[in-house]
Short mmCIF file of C-alpha atoms and ligand atoms in Angstrom, two decimals:
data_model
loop_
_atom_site.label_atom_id
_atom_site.label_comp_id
_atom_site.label_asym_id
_atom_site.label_seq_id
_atom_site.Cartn_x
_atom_site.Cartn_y
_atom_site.Cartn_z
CA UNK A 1 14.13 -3.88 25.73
CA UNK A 2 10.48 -3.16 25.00
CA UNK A 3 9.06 -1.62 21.85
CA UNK A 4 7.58 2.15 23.32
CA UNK A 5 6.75 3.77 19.64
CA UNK A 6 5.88 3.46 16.85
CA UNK A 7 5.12 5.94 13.94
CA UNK A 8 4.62 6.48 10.30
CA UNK A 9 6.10 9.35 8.67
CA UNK A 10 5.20 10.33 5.17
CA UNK A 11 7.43 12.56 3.45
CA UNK A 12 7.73 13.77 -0.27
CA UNK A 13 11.27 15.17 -1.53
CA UNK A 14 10.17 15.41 -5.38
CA UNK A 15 8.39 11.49 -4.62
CA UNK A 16 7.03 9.83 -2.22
CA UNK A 17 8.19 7.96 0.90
CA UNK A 18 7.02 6.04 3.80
CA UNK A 19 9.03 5.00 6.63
CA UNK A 20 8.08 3.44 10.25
CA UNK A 21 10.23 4.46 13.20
CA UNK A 22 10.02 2.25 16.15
CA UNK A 23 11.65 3.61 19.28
CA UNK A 24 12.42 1.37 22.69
CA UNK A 25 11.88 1.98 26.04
CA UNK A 26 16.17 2.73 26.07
CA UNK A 27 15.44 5.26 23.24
CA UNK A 28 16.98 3.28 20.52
CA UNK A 29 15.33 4.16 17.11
CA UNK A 30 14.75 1.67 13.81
CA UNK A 31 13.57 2.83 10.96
CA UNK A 32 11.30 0.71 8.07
CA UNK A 33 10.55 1.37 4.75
CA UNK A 34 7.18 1.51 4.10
CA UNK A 35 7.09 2.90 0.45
CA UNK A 36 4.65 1.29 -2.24
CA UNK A 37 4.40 3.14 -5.16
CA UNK A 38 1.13 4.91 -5.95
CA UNK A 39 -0.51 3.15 -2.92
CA UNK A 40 1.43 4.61 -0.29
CA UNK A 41 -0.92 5.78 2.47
CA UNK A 42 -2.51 2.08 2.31
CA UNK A 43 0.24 0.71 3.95
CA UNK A 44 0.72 3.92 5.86
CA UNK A 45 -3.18 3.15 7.38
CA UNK A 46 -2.63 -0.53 7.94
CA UNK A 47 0.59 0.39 10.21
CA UNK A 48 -0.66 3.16 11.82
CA UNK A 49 -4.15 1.57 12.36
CA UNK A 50 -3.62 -2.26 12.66
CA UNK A 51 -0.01 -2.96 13.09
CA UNK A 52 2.01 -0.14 15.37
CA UNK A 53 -0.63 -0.61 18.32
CA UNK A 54 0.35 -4.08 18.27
CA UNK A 55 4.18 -3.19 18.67
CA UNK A 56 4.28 -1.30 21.27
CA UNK A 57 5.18 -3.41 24.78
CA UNK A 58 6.51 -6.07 22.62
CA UNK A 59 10.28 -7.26 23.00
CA UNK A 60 12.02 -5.10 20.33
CA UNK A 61 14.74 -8.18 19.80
CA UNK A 62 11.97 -10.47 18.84
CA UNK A 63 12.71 -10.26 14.74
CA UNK A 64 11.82 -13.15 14.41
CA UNK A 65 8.89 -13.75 16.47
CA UNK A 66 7.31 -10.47 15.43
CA UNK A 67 7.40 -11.77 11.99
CA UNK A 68 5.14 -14.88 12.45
CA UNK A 69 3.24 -13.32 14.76
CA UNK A 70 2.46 -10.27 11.61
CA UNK A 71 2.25 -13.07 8.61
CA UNK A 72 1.50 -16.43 10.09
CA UNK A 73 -0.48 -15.01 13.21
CA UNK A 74 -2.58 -13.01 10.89
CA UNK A 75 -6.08 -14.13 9.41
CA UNK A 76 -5.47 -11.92 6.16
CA UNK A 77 -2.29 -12.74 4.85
CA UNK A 78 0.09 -11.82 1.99
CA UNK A 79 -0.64 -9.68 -0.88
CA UNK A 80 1.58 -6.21 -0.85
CA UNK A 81 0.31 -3.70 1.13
CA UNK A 82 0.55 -6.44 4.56
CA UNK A 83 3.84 -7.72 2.89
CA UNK A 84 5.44 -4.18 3.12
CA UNK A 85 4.05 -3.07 6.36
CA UNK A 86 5.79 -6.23 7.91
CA UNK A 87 8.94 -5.14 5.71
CA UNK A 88 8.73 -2.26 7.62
CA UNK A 89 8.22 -3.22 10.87
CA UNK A 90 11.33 -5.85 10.50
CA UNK A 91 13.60 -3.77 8.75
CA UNK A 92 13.52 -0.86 12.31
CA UNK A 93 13.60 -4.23 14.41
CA UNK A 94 16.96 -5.32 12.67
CA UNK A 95 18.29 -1.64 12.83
CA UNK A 96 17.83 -1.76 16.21
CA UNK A 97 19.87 -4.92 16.85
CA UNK A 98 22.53 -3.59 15.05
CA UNK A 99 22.87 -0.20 17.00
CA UNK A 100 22.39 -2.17 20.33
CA UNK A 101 25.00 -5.25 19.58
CA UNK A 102 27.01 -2.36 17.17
CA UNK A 103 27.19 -3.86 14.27
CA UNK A 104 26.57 -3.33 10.66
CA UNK A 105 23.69 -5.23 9.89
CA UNK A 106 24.92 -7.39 7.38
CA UNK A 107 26.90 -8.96 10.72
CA UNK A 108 24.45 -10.20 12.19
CA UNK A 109 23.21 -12.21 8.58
CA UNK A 110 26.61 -14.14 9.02
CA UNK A 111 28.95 -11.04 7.82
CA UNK A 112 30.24 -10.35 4.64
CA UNK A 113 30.55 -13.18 1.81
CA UNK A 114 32.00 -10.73 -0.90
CA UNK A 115 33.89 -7.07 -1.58
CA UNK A 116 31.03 -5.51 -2.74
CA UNK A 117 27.30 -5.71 -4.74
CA UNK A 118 27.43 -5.76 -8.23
CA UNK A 119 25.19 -2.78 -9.55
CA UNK A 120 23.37 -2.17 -12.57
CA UNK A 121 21.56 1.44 -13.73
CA UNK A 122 18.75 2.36 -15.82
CA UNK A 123 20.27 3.36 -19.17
CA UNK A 124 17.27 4.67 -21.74
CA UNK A 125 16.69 6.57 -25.18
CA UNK A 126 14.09 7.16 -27.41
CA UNK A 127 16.63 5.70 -30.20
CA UNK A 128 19.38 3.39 -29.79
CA UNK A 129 21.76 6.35 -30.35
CA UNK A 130 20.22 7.80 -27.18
CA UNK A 131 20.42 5.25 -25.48
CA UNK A 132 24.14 4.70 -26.46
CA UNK A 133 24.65 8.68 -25.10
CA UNK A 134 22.88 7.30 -21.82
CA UNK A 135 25.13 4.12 -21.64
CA UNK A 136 27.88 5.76 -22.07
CA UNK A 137 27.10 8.55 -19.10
CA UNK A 138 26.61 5.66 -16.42
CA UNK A 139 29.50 4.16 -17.39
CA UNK A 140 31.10 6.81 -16.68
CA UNK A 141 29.89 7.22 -13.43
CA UNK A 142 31.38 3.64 -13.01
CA UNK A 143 29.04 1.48 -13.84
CA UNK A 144 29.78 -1.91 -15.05
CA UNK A 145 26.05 -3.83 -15.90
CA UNK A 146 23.49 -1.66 -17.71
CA UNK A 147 19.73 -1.90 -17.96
CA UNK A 148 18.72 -0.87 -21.55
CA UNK A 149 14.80 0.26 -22.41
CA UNK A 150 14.32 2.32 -25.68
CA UNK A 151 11.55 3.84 -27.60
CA UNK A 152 9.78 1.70 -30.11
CA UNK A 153 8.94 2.94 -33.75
CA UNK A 154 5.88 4.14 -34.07
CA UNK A 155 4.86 4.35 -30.64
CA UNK A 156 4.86 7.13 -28.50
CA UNK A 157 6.18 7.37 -24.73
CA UNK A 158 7.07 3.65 -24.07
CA UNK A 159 7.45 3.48 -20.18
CA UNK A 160 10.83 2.64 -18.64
CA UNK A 161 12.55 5.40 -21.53
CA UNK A 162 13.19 8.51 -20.20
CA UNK A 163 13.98 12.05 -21.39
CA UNK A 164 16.61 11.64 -23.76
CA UNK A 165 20.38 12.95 -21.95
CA UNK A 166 22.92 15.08 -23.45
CA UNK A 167 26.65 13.54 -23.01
CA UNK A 168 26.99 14.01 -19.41
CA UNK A 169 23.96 14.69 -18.41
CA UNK A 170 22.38 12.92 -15.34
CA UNK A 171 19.77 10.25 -15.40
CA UNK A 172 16.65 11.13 -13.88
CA UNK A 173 13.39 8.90 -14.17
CA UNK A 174 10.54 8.66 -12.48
CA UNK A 175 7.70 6.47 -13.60
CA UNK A 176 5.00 7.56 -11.27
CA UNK A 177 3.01 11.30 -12.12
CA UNK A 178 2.15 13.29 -10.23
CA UNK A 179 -1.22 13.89 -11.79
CA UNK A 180 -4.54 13.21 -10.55
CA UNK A 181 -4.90 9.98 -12.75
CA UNK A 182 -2.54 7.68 -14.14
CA UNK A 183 -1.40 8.65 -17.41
CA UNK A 184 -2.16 6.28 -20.09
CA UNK A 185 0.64 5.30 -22.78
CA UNK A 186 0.09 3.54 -25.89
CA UNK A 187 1.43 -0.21 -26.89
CA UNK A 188 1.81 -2.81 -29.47
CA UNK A 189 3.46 -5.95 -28.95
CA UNK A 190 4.40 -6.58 -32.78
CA UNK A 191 5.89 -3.58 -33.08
CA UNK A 192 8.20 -4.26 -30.13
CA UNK A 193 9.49 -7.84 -30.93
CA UNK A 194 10.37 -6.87 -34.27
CA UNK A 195 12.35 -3.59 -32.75
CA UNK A 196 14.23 -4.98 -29.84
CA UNK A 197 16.67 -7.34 -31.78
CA UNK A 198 18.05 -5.06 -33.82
CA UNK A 199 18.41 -2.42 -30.64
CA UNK A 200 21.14 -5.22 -28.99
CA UNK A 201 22.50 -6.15 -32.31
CA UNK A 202 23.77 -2.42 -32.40
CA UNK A 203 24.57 -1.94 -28.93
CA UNK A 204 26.81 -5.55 -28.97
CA UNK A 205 28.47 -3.67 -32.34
CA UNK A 206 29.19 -0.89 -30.77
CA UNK A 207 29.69 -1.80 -26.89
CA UNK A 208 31.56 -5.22 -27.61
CA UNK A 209 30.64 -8.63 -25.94
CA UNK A 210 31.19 -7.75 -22.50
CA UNK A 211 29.21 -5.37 -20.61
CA UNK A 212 26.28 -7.15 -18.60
CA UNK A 213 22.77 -6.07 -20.65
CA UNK A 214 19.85 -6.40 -19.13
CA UNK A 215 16.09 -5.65 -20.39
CA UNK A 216 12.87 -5.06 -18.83
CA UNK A 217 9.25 -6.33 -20.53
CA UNK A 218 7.25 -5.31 -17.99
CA UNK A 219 4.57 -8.24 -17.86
CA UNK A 220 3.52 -6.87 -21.16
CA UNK A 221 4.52 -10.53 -23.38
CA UNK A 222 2.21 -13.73 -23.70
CA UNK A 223 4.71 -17.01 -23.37
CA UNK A 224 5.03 -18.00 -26.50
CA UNK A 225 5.70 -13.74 -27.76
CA UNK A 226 8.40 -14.27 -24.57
CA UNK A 227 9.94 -17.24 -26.42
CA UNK A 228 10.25 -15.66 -29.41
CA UNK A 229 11.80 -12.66 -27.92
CA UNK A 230 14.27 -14.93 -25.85
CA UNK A 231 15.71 -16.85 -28.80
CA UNK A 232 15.76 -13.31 -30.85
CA UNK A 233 18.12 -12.16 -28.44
CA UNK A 234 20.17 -15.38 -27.74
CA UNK A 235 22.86 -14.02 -29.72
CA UNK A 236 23.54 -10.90 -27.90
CA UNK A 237 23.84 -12.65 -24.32
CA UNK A 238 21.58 -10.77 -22.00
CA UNK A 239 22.51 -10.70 -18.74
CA UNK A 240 18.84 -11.19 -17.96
CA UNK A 241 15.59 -10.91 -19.66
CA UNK A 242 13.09 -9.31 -16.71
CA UNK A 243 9.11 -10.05 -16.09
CA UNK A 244 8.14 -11.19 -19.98
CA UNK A 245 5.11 -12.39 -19.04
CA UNK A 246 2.62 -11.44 -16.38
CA UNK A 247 3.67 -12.22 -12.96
CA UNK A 248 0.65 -13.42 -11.34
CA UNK A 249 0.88 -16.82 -13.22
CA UNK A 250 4.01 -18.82 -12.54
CA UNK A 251 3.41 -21.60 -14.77
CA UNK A 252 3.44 -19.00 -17.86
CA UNK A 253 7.22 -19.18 -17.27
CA UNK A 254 6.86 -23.14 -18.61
CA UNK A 255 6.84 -22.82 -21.79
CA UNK A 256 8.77 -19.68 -22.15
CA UNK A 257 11.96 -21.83 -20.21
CA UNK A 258 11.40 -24.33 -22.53
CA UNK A 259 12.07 -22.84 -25.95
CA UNK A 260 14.98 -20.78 -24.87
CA UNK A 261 18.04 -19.74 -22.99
CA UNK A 262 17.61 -16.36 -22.10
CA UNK A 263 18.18 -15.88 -18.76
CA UNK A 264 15.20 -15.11 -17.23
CA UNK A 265 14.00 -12.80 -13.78
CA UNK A 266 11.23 -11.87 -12.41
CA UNK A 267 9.34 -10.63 -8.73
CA UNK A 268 9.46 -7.32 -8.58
CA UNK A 269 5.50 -7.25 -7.80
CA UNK A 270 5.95 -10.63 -5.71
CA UNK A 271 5.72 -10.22 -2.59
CA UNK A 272 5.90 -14.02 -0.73
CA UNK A 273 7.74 -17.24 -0.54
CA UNK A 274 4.72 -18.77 -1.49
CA UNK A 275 4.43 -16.24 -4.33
CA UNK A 276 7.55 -18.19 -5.91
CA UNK A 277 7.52 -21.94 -5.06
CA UNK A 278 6.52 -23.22 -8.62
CA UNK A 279 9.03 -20.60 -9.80
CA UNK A 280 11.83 -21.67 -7.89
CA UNK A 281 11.23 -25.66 -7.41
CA UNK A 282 10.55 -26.14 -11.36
CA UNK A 283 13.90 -23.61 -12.29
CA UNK A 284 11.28 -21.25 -14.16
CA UNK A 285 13.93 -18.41 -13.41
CA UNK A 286 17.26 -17.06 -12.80
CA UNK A 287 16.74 -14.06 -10.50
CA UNK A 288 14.63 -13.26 -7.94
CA UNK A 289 13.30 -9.91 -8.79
CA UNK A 290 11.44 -8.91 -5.20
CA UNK A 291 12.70 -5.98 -2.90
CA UNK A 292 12.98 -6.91 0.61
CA UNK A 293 11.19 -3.22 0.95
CA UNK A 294 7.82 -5.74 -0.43
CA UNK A 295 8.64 -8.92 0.62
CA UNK A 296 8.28 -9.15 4.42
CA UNK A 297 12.10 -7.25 4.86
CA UNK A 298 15.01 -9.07 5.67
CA UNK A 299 13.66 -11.81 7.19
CA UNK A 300 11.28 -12.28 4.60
CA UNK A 301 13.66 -12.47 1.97
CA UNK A 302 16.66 -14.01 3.53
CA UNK A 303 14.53 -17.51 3.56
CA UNK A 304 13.19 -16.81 0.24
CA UNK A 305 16.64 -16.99 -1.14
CA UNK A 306 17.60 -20.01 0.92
CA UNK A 307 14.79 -21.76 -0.32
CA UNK A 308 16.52 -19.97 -4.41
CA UNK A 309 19.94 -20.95 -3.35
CA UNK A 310 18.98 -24.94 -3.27
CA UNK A 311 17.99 -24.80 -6.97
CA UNK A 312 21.11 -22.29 -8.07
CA UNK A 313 18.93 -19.58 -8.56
CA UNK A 314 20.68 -15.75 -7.20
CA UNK A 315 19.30 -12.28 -6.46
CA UNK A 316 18.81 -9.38 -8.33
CA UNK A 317 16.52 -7.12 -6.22
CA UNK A 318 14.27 -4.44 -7.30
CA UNK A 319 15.80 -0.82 -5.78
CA UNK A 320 14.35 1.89 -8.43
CA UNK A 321 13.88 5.10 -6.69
CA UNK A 322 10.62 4.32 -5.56
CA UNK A 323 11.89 2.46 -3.04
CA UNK A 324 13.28 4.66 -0.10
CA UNK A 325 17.33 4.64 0.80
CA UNK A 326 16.46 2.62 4.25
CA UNK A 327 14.96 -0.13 1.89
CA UNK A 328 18.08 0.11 -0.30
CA UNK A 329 20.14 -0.09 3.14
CA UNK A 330 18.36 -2.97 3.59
CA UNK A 331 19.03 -5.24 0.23
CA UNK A 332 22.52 -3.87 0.58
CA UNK A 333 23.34 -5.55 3.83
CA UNK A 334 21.45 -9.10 2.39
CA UNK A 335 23.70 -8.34 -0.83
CA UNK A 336 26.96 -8.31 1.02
CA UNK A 337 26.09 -11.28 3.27
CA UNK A 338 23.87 -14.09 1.07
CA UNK A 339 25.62 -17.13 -0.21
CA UNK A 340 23.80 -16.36 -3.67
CA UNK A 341 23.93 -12.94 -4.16
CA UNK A 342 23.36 -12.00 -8.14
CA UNK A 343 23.40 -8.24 -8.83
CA UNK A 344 21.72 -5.23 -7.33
CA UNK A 345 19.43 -2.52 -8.91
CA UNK A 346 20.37 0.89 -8.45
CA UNK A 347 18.85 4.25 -9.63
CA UNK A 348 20.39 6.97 -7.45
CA UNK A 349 18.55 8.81 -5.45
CA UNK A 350 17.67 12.48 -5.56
CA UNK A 351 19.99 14.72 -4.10
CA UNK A 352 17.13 16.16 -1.69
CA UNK A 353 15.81 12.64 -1.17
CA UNK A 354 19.68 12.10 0.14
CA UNK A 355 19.05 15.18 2.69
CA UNK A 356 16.20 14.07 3.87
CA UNK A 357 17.66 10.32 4.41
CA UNK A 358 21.50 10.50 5.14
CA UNK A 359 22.92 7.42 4.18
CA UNK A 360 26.02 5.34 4.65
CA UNK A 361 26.13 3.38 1.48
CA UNK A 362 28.72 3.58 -0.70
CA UNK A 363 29.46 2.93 -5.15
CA UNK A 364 32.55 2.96 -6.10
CA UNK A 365 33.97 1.00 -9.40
CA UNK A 366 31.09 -0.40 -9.88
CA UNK A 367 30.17 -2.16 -6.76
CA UNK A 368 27.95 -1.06 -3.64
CA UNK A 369 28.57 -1.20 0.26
CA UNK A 370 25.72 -0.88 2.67
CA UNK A 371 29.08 1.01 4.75
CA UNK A 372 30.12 -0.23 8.36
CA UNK A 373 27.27 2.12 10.88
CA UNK A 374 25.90 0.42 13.36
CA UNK A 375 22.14 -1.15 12.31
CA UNK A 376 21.34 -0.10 8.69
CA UNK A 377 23.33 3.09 8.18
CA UNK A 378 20.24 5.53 7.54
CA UNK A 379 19.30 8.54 9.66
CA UNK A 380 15.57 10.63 8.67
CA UNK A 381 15.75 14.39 9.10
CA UNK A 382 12.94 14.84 10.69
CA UNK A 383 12.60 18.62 10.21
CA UNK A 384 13.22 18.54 6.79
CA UNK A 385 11.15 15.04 5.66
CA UNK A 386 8.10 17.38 7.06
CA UNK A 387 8.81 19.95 4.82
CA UNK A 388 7.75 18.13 1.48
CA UNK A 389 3.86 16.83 1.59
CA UNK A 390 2.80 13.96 0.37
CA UNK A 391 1.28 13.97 -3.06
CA UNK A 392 -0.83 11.58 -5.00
CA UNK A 393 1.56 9.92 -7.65
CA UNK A 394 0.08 7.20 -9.95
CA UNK A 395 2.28 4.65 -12.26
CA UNK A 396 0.93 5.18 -15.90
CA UNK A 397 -1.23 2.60 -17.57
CA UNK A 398 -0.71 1.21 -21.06
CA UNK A 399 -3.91 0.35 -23.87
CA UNK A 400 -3.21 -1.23 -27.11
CA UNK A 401 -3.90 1.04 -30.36
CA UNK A 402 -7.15 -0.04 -29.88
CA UNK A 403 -7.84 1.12 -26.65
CA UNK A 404 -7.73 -2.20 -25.03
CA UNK A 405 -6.29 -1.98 -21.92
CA UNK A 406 -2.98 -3.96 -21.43
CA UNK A 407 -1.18 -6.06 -18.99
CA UNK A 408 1.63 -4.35 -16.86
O1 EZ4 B 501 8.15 -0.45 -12.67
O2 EZ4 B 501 9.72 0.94 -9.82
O3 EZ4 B 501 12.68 -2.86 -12.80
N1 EZ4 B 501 12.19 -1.84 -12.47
C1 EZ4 B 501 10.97 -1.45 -12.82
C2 EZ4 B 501 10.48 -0.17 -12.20
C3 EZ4 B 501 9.08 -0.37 -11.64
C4 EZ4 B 501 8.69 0.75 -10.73
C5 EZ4 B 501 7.40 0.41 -10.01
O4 EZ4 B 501 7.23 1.18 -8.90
O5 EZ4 B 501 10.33 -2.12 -13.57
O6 EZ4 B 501 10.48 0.87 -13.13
CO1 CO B 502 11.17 -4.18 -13.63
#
């Protein structure tokens, strides 16, 4: 069964999405996700341009050899615009095998090793009692592990906080504008640490010990203003304290591990094995935080958490909503089948992103199932995905009060 197509469609129900479909000479289709947020039609080009004329004519059950042949066989290597255009490309070729063998996808990864994903929203207020209004909603909705971001005194729009919900009222975030430059937001470290602690001292009074918290810095923390945050928030037992410091430096982690317990994740802009050696081999973390939509696709992550799984560390992969349902199909069928699944990110989807991407995943008390269709479980309308044009959508950018501009 030879590879015969394959295409890029870009499509834009309220955000953007990319997603490669590869079709075979017996008219089987895959589809990829392609999405990188705010640099999607860079990894459109580099599939489109380098990648799909190299598919075509190639032997569409050759995951595995397709992948060396896009990361080892290639001069330039890594980096995320390559690392999600091979996503892509392996995602449709798994798809594939699962329609042709009929099989859920997570099948053919060994089956299933639990009942369902763990799952964990975005819960955010401008104060803690709006937040509380916004906990309270997801749970609702089932939920049984919240992410908590809230405003900061003093500062204006802190990113990762929403608009504020009414009892009730549906979560909707997106981080990326639709404006013709990124918006800038203002920060200030000091004024942060000393606000956070007393943000999950209230939410532990009121919400009990129980419920799963976890918190997002955003690269924004130097290791030793990580450490200090860590042991301020020992006592309220985070699930997991996400990207403290600045990603691109591993060994930052050192000194952060060693003067506390916080659990800590991070690799949501990760995007290689490589990327995470020091991380892994020295125990710097807890979670991996990469989306198999970034990090090569299934096979790509599959042996980075083989490589996590002989040091005890689990998964927790990034799915916000800029990352398209077939990549969510994706981590959900790795969630069901790895040995050391953790928990699973998920911000719903639109309802029109849902029509133009019909899905077969399911959430239900609490827990997520990537659903038992053949392959990944996602179908594009084509039709409709043309209907909404792509438009440019930048994450914001954050300076200190003094203009200086700031780590992510
Ligand atoms: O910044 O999805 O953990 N989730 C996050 C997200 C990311 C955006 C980037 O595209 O940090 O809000
Ligand atoms: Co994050």
């Amino acid at each position: 069964m030879r590879i015969e197509r394959a295409e890029v469609l870009v499509t834009s129900p309220g955000r953007n999405f990319v997603t490669l479909r590869v079709t075979t000479s017996d008219g089987v289709v895959g589809l990829g996700d392609a999405t990188l947020n705010g640099r999607e039609l860079a990894v459109a080009s580099y599939l489109r341009d380098h990648v799909a004329p190299l598919l075509v004519g190639r032997d569409a059950h050759a995951i595995e050899d397709t992948w060396q042949y896009l990361t080892r066989g290639a001069y330039w290597r890594r980096g995320p615009v390559t690392m999600t255009a091979v996503a892509a490309v392996d995602m449709a070729l798994w798809d594939i095998k699962g329609k042709v063998t009929g099989v859920p996808v997570y099948q053919l990864l060994g089956g299933r090793s639990r009942r369902g994903a763990l799952a964990y929203c975005h819960a955010s207020g401008s104060t803690v009692d709006a937040l509380l209004t916004s906990i309270r909603n997801h749970l609702e909705l089932g939920f049984r592990a919240v992410r908590v971001q809230t405003g900061v005194p003093g500062l204006g729009k802190v990113y990762g906080v929403g608009t504020d919900q009414r009892a009730g009222e549906r979560y909707d975030y997106e981080p990326a504008g639709r404006t013709a430059r990124p918006v800038e937001e203002e920060w200030d470290t000091a004024a942060y640490l000393r606000h956070i602690p007393h943000v999950f001292e209230r939410l532990r009074e009121e919400l009990g010990p129980e419920l799963p918290l976890l918190h997002d810095a955003h690269h924004r923390l130097s290791p030793n203003e990580a450490a200090q945050l860590g042991r301020s928030l020992e006592p309220f037992r985070l699930f997991w304290l996400e990207d403290c410091t600045p990603a691109d430096n591993p060994e930052l982690l050192r000194r952060v591990r060693q003067q506390t317990t916080v659990p800590l994740a991070i690799g949501e802009v990760l995007t290689s094995i490589h990327d995470y050696r020091t991380l892994i081999t020295e125990q710097l973390i807890d979670y991996v935080r990469s989306s198999p939509a970034h990090t090569g696709g299934i096979t790509g992550v599959r042996r980075l958490m083989d490589l996590a799984g002989l040091y005890g560390i689990r998964s927790g992969f990034h799915q916000p909503t800029d990352i398209s349902p077939v990549g969510m199909a994706a981590a959900l069928h790795l969630d069901v089948a790895l040995p050391n699944f953790g928990i699973q990110e998920y911000m719903q989807h639109s309802a029109t992103t849902l029509e133009v991407f019909r899905t077969s995943y399911t959430f239900s008390d609490g827990l997520l199932d990537p659903g038992e269709t053949p392959g990944l479980g996602v179908e594009l309308d084509d039709d409709l995905a043309t209907r909404f044009e792509y438009t440019p959508a930048y994450l914001p950018v954050n300076r200190l009060r003094d203009g200086t501009l700031h780590d992510w």
